[in-house]
């Protein structure tokens, strides 16, 4: 743990700008349009890569894989929620329930970890921690106290008020720009005033904008907002990269997943009910799961077999398990929406999860085709539907930018920790 | 709840009354066994604990685990002396199990247990108070309750804003020391400010005032990742003392096995489904069935701690989850 870095290596620094939900393909397009000149300049000196997210491709899982360099089977975070196996009530894993340490703790790196999703509640560490989504109380989201005091002094906002998107797009955009400016102000302040060898600051306004308005990312009603926002983001990236270059630090940006517009939402629990796999006694709540239930879904598309011995009312025996999984898999792969296939791949647990906590993972994970947003919602009367959400996550279109000319074979978010550690050890 | 502590108006005052007669009785019948255990402890504790040693300790039979804990306690008594040791008690399952082990050792050595320090952070479950009162009588403990009365007299309810100017000088200094210069702060137990004022400050003062050299606490390796590199004896500064962790190698299930095997008292909240206890306002049930019947190996112990479920759900829903 100690003494692995030589003296000169100790002075090496790494700066990461996390850009939540920013797709590789969008950055390429915006650079072509001249919206992101700073990024273009960085790409000329360094290299931009298309990157894979984690599975499931949601922020809590992907950023945890980023922080630990581990698979969900090792770090134990499979989504934003789990259910209790006895009461079937929702549980919310958080930073305290994480099974692995972030790599900076494991390697004794003095770190500023700013607004990374799934780091709430904050705990003491060697450096600064400001928790990201789902952070509730700023007092518990900040370590140490002098940073809390500073954040309060600038009226720092933990997150965008997402509810505004439905009520008034203009109010939402105002709130988003405000949150973004406070966030970048705080980030640059901490960059300059704190002592660190690893600085990670994540922007999450990108993800919020995309969830509600990604159909305007290339053209449409709200395209001017995208352009304005990404120009500001580009200037921020330029400032951070400039600071990093001045002290010859390695500079990275990365996203935890990509985004694509939604053709239709697809409600997997509704599908399981229609197919006779799930019984809820007419209720919209997994606590109503009946003894005949064979499978249920948790967001975004984690399917759990209702196994005997594992769940209080579980009824599927271990002999029936594999047959059931195979049957569901075949049916899902043949699902169509206006003749378009919905499911790109169905993974069994062992295909994608490995580690001490593998057993906690879903029995199956469904990766959709672009445009089909798979959901675990329980209050739906139809298999398909649309809501006010206009963007969905993608697995294979996250991005990774590094201020060095580098080649990577098939890089995923879990690999970044290793890139950083290798650089620091050089 | 009855504590033997008194608090004066100006700040903190604790009375201490311990008979010091352990050390001179430390060397009779138990001497050889104690000495062997100490050697074993020292072997294991050279430098950072090795993975194999941790693994071996974590997989011991429950009685061997307890024996190992006893050896830690004996070493602590030998190193610091019974009158310079204190025990932090919380009324939780780990704390009570650790205390029970300590009590066994003290009985074997025919000495009175060290002073027990209970921190009242301002929002204690009644059930916790009941349990602490029960073991205090049952085991004839000297329990000192630490409470920052200056803060809690101003905080009439949870969430109430406390004006810094209304606090006494000691607390104002403590806020300054942590870099807080705001005019007021909300009284929320388990928040950073309240933890500092209500827990850290009184505990530090207790350690200094009583010349405590060793403070026994009941943390466990498997409880949360921040604790997985802890050692059985862990030196601390500000103020200088050593933390002693006799049940570090216990897993959550071991605690329950020990509780039922040896009839150790436990707080009734665990029967209701709570799995890990903190301030009342910041602690939720993990399930509706008793803690010991829950899936201890596959679900997180601290899931009910430090979060507001409704607010988390609300935020997740706003982004289209659930």
XYZ file of C-alpha atoms in Angstrom, chain A residues 1-2 58-59 80-81 84-87 89-101 106 120-121 123 133-137 139-140 142 145-146 148-149 152 159 162-163 207-208 211-212 299 357 359-360 375 377 388-389 393, chain B residues 48 51 178-182 185-186 188-193 196 223-229 282 285-289 293-295 297-303 305-309 311-322:
112
model
C 0.000 0.000 0.000
C 2.795 2.436 0.805
C -26.369 3.391 -15.312
C -24.379 6.042 -13.432
C -29.689 2.451 -7.870
C -31.944 0.110 -5.934
C -35.093 -6.837 0.400
C -35.398 -10.585 -0.083
C -37.877 -10.927 2.735
C -40.033 -7.832 2.665
C -39.176 -3.395 -0.133
C -36.747 -1.194 -2.010
C -33.267 -0.705 -0.581
C -30.851 1.936 -1.764
C -27.211 0.981 -1.799
C -24.938 3.948 -1.154
C -21.275 4.790 -0.633
C -21.327 3.152 2.813
C -22.442 -0.168 1.379
C -19.773 -0.289 -1.316
C -17.727 -3.494 -0.993
C -14.483 -2.200 -2.472
C -12.504 0.915 -1.759
C -6.384 1.713 -1.787
C -22.981 9.698 -0.795
C -22.714 9.911 2.182
C -16.713 9.896 4.665
C -26.123 11.828 -7.075
C -28.072 10.710 -4.981
C -26.805 13.231 -2.425
C -29.546 14.543 -0.138
C -27.947 16.674 2.545
C -23.645 18.479 5.308
C -23.340 14.755 4.781
C -18.978 17.050 2.058
C -15.813 20.911 6.898
C -13.819 23.802 5.505
C -18.574 22.491 3.300
C -18.239 26.018 4.551
C -22.321 27.019 1.407
C -28.120 18.822 -8.297
C -35.110 17.684 -12.459
C -38.809 18.201 -11.700
C -26.922 13.809 -18.087
C -29.909 15.808 -16.835
C -32.608 12.709 -20.118
C -35.252 15.284 -20.904
C -34.361 -0.801 -13.286
C -20.727 -10.602 -4.709
C -24.596 -13.901 -6.460
C -26.225 -10.543 -5.608
C -37.680 0.118 -17.581
C -41.632 0.545 -13.743
C -41.524 13.286 -20.989
C -38.142 11.539 -21.134
C -28.416 5.554 -21.923
C 0.203 -4.329 8.719
C -4.215 -11.114 4.559
C -13.389 22.725 12.149
C -13.416 25.813 9.955
C -17.063 26.685 10.460
C -17.705 30.418 10.559
C -21.416 30.527 9.692
C -26.316 25.645 11.771
C -29.218 23.185 11.793
C -29.192 17.334 12.745
C -27.705 14.414 14.690
C -25.232 12.428 12.531
C -24.484 15.501 10.416
C -20.845 16.529 10.270
C -21.195 19.556 12.522
C -18.129 17.056 15.901
C -18.865 -3.486 8.817
C -17.829 -1.051 6.087
C -14.918 -0.693 3.724
C -13.433 2.244 5.648
C -12.734 -0.150 8.498
C -11.247 -3.066 6.639
C -7.630 -2.038 7.216
C -30.992 8.952 10.815
C -35.206 -0.529 9.546
C -33.403 -2.790 7.127
C -36.387 -5.131 6.991
C -39.480 -6.110 8.952
C -38.019 -9.317 10.287
C -33.021 -13.673 10.452
C -32.098 -11.309 7.634
C -29.739 -12.263 4.832
C -24.143 -12.234 4.150
C -25.842 -10.851 1.070
C -27.456 -7.605 2.109
C -25.716 -4.539 3.486
C -25.702 -4.129 7.239
C -25.730 -0.344 7.239
C -28.448 0.089 4.633
C -28.187 4.244 8.228
C -27.728 7.849 7.284
C -30.177 8.255 4.475
C -33.657 9.410 3.940
C -35.378 6.787 1.817
C -35.901 11.722 -0.587
C -33.739 9.196 -2.406
C -36.807 7.683 -4.077
C -38.049 11.107 -5.048
C -34.780 11.983 -6.783
C -34.601 8.650 -8.566
C -38.174 9.001 -9.803
C -37.457 12.478 -11.151
C -34.876 10.877 -13.437
C -37.181 8.099 -14.534
C -35.985 5.295 -12.308
C -38.468 3.113 -10.379
